[in-house]
Coordinates of C-alpha atoms and ligand atoms in Angstrom, one line a residue:
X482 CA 56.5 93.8 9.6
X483 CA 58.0 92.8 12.7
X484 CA 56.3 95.8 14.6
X485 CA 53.0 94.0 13.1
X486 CA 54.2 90.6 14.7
X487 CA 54.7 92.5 17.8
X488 CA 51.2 94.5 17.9
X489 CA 49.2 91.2 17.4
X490 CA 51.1 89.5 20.1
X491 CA 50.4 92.2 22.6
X492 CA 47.1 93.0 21.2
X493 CA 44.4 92.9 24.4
X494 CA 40.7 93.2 22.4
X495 CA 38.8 91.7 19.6
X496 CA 38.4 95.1 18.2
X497 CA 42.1 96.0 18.1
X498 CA 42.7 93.0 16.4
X499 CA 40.3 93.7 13.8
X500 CA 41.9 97.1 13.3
X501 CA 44.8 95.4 12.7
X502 CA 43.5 92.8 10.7
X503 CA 42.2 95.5 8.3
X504 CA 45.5 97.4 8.4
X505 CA 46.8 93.8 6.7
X506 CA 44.4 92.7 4.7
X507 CA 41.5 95.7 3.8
X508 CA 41.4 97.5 0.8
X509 CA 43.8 99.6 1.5
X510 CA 45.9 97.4 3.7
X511 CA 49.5 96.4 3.4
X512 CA 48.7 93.3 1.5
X513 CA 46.8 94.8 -1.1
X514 CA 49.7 97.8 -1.6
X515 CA 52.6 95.0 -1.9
X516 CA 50.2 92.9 -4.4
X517 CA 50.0 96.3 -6.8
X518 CA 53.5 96.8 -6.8
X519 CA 53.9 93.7 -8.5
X520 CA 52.7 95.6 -11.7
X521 CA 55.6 97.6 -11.7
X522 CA 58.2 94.7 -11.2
X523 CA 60.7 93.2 -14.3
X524 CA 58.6 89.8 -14.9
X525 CA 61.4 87.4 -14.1
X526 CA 61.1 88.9 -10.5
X527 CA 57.0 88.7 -10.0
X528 CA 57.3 85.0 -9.1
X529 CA 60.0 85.7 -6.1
X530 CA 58.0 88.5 -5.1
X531 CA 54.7 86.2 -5.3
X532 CA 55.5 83.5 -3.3
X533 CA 57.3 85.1 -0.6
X534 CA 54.3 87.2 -0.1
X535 CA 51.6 84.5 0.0
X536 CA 53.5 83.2 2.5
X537 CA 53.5 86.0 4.7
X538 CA 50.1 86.3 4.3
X539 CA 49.6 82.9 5.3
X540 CA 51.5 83.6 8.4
X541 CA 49.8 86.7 9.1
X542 CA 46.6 84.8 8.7
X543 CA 47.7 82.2 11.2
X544 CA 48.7 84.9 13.5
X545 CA 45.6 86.6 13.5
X546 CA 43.2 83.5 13.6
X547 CA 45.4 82.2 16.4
X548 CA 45.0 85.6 18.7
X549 CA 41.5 85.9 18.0
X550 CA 40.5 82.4 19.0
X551 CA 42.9 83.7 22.3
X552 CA 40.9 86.6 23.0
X553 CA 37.6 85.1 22.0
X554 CA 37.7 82.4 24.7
X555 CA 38.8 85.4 27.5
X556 CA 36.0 87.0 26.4
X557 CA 33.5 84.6 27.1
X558 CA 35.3 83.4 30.8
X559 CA 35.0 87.7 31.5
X560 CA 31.2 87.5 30.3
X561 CA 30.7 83.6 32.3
X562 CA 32.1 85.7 35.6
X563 CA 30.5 88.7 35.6
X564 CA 26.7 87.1 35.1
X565 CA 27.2 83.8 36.6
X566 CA 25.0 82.5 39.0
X567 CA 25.5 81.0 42.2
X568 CA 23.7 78.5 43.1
X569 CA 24.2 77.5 46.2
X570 CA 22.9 80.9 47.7
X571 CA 20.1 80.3 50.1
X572 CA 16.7 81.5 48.4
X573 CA 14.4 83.6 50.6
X574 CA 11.3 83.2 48.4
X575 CA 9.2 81.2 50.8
X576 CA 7.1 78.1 49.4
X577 CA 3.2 77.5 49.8
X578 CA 2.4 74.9 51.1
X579 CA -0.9 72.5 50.1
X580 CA -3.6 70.4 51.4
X581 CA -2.7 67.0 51.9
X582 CA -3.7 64.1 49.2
X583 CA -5.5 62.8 52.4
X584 CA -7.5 65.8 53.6
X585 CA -8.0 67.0 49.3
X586 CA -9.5 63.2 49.2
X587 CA -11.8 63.7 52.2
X588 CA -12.8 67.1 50.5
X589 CA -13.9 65.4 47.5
X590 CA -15.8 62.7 49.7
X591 CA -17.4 65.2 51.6
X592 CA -18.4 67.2 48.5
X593 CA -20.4 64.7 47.2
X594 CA -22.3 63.7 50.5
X595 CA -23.0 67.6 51.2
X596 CA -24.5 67.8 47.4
X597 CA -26.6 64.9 48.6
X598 CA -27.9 66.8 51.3
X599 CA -26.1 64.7 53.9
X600 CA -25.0 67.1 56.6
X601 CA -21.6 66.9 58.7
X602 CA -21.1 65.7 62.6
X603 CA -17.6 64.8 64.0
X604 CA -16.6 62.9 67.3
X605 CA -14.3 62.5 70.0
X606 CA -11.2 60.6 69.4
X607 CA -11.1 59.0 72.7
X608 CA -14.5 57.3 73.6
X609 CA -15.9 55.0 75.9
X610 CA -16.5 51.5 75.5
X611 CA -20.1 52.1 75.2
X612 CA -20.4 54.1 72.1
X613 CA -17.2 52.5 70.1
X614 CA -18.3 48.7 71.0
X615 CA -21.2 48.3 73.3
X616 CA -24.2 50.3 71.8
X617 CA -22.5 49.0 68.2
X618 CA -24.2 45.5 69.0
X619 CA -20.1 44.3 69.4
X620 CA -20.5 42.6 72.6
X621 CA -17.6 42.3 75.3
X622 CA -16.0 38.8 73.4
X623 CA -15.7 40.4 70.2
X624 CA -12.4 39.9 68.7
X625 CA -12.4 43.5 67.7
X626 CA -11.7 44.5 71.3
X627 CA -8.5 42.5 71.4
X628 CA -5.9 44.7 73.5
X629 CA -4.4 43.2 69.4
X630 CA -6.7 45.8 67.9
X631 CA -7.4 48.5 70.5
X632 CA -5.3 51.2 72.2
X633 CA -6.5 51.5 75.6
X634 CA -6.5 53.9 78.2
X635 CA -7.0 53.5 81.9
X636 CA -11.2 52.9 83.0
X637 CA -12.6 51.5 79.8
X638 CA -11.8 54.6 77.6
X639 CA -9.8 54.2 74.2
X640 CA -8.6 56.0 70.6
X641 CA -11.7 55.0 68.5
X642 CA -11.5 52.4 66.3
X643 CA -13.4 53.2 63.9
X644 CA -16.0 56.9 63.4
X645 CA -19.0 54.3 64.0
X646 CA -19.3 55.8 67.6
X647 CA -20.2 59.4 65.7
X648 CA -23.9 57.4 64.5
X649 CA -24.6 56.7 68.6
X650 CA -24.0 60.4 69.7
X651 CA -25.6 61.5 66.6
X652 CA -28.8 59.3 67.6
X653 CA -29.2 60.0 71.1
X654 CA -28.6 63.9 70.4
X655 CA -31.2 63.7 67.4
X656 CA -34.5 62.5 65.9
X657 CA -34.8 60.8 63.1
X658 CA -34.8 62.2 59.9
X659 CA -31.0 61.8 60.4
X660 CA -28.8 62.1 57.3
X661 CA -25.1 62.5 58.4
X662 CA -21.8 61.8 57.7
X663 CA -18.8 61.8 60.0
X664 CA -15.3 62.7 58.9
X665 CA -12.3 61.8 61.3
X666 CA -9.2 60.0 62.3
X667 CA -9.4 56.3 63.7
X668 CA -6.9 54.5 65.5
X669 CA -5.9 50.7 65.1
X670 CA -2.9 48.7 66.8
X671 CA -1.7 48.3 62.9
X672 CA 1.5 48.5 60.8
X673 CA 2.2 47.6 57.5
X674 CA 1.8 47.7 53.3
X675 CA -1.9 48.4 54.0
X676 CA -2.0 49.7 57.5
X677 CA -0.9 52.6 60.0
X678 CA -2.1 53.2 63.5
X679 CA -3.9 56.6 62.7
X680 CA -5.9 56.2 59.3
X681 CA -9.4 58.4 58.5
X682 CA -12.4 57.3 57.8
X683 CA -16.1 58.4 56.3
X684 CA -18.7 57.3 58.1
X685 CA -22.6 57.6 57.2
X686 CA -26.2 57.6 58.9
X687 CA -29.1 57.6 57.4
X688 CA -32.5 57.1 59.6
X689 CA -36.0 57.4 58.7
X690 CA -39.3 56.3 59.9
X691 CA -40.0 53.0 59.8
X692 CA -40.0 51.9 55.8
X693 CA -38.7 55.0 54.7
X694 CA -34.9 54.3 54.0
X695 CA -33.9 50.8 52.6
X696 CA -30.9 48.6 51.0
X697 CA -32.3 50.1 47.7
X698 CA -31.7 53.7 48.9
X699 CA -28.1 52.7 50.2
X700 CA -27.1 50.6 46.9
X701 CA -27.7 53.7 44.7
X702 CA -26.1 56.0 46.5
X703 CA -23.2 54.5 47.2
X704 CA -23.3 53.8 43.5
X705 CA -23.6 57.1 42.6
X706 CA -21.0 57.9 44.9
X707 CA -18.3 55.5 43.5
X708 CA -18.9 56.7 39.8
X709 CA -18.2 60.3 41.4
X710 CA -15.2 59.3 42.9
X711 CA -13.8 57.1 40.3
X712 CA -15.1 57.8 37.0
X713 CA -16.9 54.4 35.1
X714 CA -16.3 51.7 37.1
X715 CA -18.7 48.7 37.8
X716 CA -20.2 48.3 41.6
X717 CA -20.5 45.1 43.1
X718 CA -22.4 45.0 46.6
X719 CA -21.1 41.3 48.5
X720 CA -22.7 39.7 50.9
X721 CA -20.8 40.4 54.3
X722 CA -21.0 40.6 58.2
X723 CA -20.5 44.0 60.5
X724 CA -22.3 43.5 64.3
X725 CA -23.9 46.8 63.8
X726 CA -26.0 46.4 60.4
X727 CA -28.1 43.4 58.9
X728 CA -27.8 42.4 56.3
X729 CA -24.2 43.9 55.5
X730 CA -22.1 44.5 52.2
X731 CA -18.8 45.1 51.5
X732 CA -18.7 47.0 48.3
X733 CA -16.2 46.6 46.0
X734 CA -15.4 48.3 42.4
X735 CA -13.9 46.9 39.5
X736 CA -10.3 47.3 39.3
X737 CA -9.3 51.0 38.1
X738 CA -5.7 50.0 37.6
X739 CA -6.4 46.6 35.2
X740 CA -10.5 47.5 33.8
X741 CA -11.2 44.4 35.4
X742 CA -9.5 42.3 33.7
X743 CA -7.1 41.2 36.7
X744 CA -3.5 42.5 38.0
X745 CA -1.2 42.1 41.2
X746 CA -3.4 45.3 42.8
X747 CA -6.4 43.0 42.8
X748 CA -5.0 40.0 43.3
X749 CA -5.9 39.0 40.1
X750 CA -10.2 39.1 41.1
X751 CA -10.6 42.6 39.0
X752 CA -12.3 43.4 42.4
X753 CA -11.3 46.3 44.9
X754 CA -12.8 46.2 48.1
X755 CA -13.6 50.1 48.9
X756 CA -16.6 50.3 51.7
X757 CA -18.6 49.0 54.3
X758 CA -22.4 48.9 54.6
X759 CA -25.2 47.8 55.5
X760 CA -29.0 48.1 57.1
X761 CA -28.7 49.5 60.4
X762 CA -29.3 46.2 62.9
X763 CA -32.4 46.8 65.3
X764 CA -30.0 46.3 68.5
X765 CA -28.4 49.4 67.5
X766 CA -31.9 51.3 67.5
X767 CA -32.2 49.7 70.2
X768 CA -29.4 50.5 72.6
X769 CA -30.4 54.5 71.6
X770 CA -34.2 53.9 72.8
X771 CA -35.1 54.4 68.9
X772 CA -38.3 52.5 67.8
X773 CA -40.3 52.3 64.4
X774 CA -37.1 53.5 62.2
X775 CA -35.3 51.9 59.7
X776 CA -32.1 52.9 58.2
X777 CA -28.9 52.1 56.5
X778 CA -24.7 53.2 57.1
X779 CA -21.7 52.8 55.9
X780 CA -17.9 53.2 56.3
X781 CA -15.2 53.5 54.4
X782 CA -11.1 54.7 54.7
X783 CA -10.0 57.7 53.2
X784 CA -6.6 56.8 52.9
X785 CA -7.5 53.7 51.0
X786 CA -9.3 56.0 48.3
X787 CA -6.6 58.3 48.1
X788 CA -4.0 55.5 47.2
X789 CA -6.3 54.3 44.5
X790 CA -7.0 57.6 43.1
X791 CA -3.1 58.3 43.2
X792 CA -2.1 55.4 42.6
X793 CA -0.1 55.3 45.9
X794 CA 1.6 51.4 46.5
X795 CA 2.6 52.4 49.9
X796 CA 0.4 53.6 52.9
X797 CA 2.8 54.5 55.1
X798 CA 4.8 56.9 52.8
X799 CA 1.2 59.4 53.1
X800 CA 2.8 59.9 57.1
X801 CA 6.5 60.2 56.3
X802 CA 6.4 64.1 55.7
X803 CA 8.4 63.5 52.4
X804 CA 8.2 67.1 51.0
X805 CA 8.9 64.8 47.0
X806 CA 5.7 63.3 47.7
X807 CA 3.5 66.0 49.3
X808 CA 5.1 68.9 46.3
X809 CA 3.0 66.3 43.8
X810 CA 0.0 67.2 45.4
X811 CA 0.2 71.3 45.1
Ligands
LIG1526 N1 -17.1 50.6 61.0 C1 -16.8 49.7 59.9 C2 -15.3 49.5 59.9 O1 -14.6 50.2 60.5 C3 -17.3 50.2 58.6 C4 -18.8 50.2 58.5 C5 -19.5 51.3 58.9 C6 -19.5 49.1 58.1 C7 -20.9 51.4 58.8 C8 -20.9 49.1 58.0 C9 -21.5 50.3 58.3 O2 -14.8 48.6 59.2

């Protein structure tokens, strides 16, 4: 028995420990021999005999139970070693990259205007006075010239202010039918919540002959546009002032985030203000030499639509380059 004791001590797998187990306590293991000679024994002995063997097979038990549990546990540190993982080796799967939520919201903008048969025409980003302000019917004391507002360069040039400018080139390089949009970065001297120095707008010119195009034309499709952009939400054209069209609307939809109903977003009016517009002013006609037209335009900031459509709270985090943002957008 002691040489038992020893080989479970010194025992090194599972497997030998279940050999021995069965050398114990199997059919034909020790245990079961010593039980059977109890048959043969004078009765007033069994009961000696009994009890001393239980309690070696309780010890055995104990023995075995304990040395398993032993070799069970090295067993599993052997198996965590061998197909562990380590995680802090540098992995040389590159990542793809993705459009940002800016440029994936002026590709939705632009979707719709191109399915409207609105073709596309882009700009410089540094222009003159003449085709940001002077042609725009914004004469040299408006306040939207203010060194506050503008970046200037040297001789009267600038970063655009807004992609209004793209409607004069577009004008005095075509004849009317026009039907464009223009796409592009703007630049204002601007930095908080709601603004950033670069921001993009969408900016659209529709001319006709004289008649032709009117506010009706304009309300519907900017209607139609909104709905396309953001799903059932009520339009509401207000009564506004831009030097460039007349009469003017600022166009606002109902607020996507309350129905409507009024939150901190909207400052509690259930109104978002999304767009700019209006009937295109005759001094703008006529500073491009344009007679017997009529026509309407409008403007409006793609960042502004893709904070509302992802519910974005900050402007300026769409510049930061924080890869947690941008990986929502994939
Ligand atoms: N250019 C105007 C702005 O930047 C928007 C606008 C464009 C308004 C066209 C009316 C017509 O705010």
């Amino acid at each position: 028995m002691k040489k038992i004791k020893q080989s479970i001590k010194t025992c090194k797998s599972l497997k030998d420990l279940e050999q021995l187990r069965l050398s114990l306590f199997g059919k034909k293991g020790f245990f079961a021999a010593e039980f059977a000679k109890m048959k043969t024994l004078p009765n007033d002995e069994k009961k000696d005999f009994a009890q001393k063997l239980n309690a070696d097979k309780d010890l055995y038990l104990n023995l075995l139970n304990d040395k398993k549990m032993i070799l069970e546990s090295i067993a599993i540190e052997k198996e965590m070693k061998e197909n562990s993982v380590d995680v802090t080796l540098f992995n040389s799967t590159p990542t793809s990259g993705a459009l940002h939520p800016v440029m994936q919201t002026m590709d939705k903008i632009i979707e719709y205007f191109v399915s409207m048969n609105f073709s596309i025409q882009e700009g410089p980003l540094v222009e003159d006075d003449f085709h940001n302000f002077e042609a725009l019917n914004l004469p040299k004391y408006h306040p939207a010239r203010d060194m506050q507002d503008t970046f200037y360069f040297e001789d009267s040039m600038l970063l655009r202010t807004h992609t209004s400018p793209v409607q004069i080139r577009t004008m005095l390089n075509e004849t009317p039918p026009i039907r464009v949009i223009s796409p592009g970065a703007v630049f204002r001297r601007d930095y908080d919540l709601t603004h950033t120095p670069m921001f993009h707008q969408v900016e659209g010119l529709v001319v006709d002959k004289a008649g032709v195009v009117s506010f009706a034309n304009l309300k519907y499709i900017l209607e139609d546009f909104l709905k396309y952009m953001f799903g059932d939400v009520k339009v509401r054209f207000r009564p506004s002032f831009f030097p460039f069209t007349e009469p003017s609307a600022e166009v606002d939809i109902s607020c996507i985030f309350c129905k409507g109903k009024g939150c901190r977003v909207c400052s509690h009016t259930g109104w978002l203000e999304v767009l700019g517009s209006g009937v295109v002013d005759p001094n703008v006609f006529e500073a491009v030499g344009y007679k017997d037209v009529s026509g309407y335009a409008f403007g409006l900031g793609v960042e502004r639509f893709a904070m509302l459509l992802h519910k974005i709270p900050d402007l300026r985090s769409l510049f930061e380059g924080d890869l947690r943002l941008l990986e929502q957008f994939r």
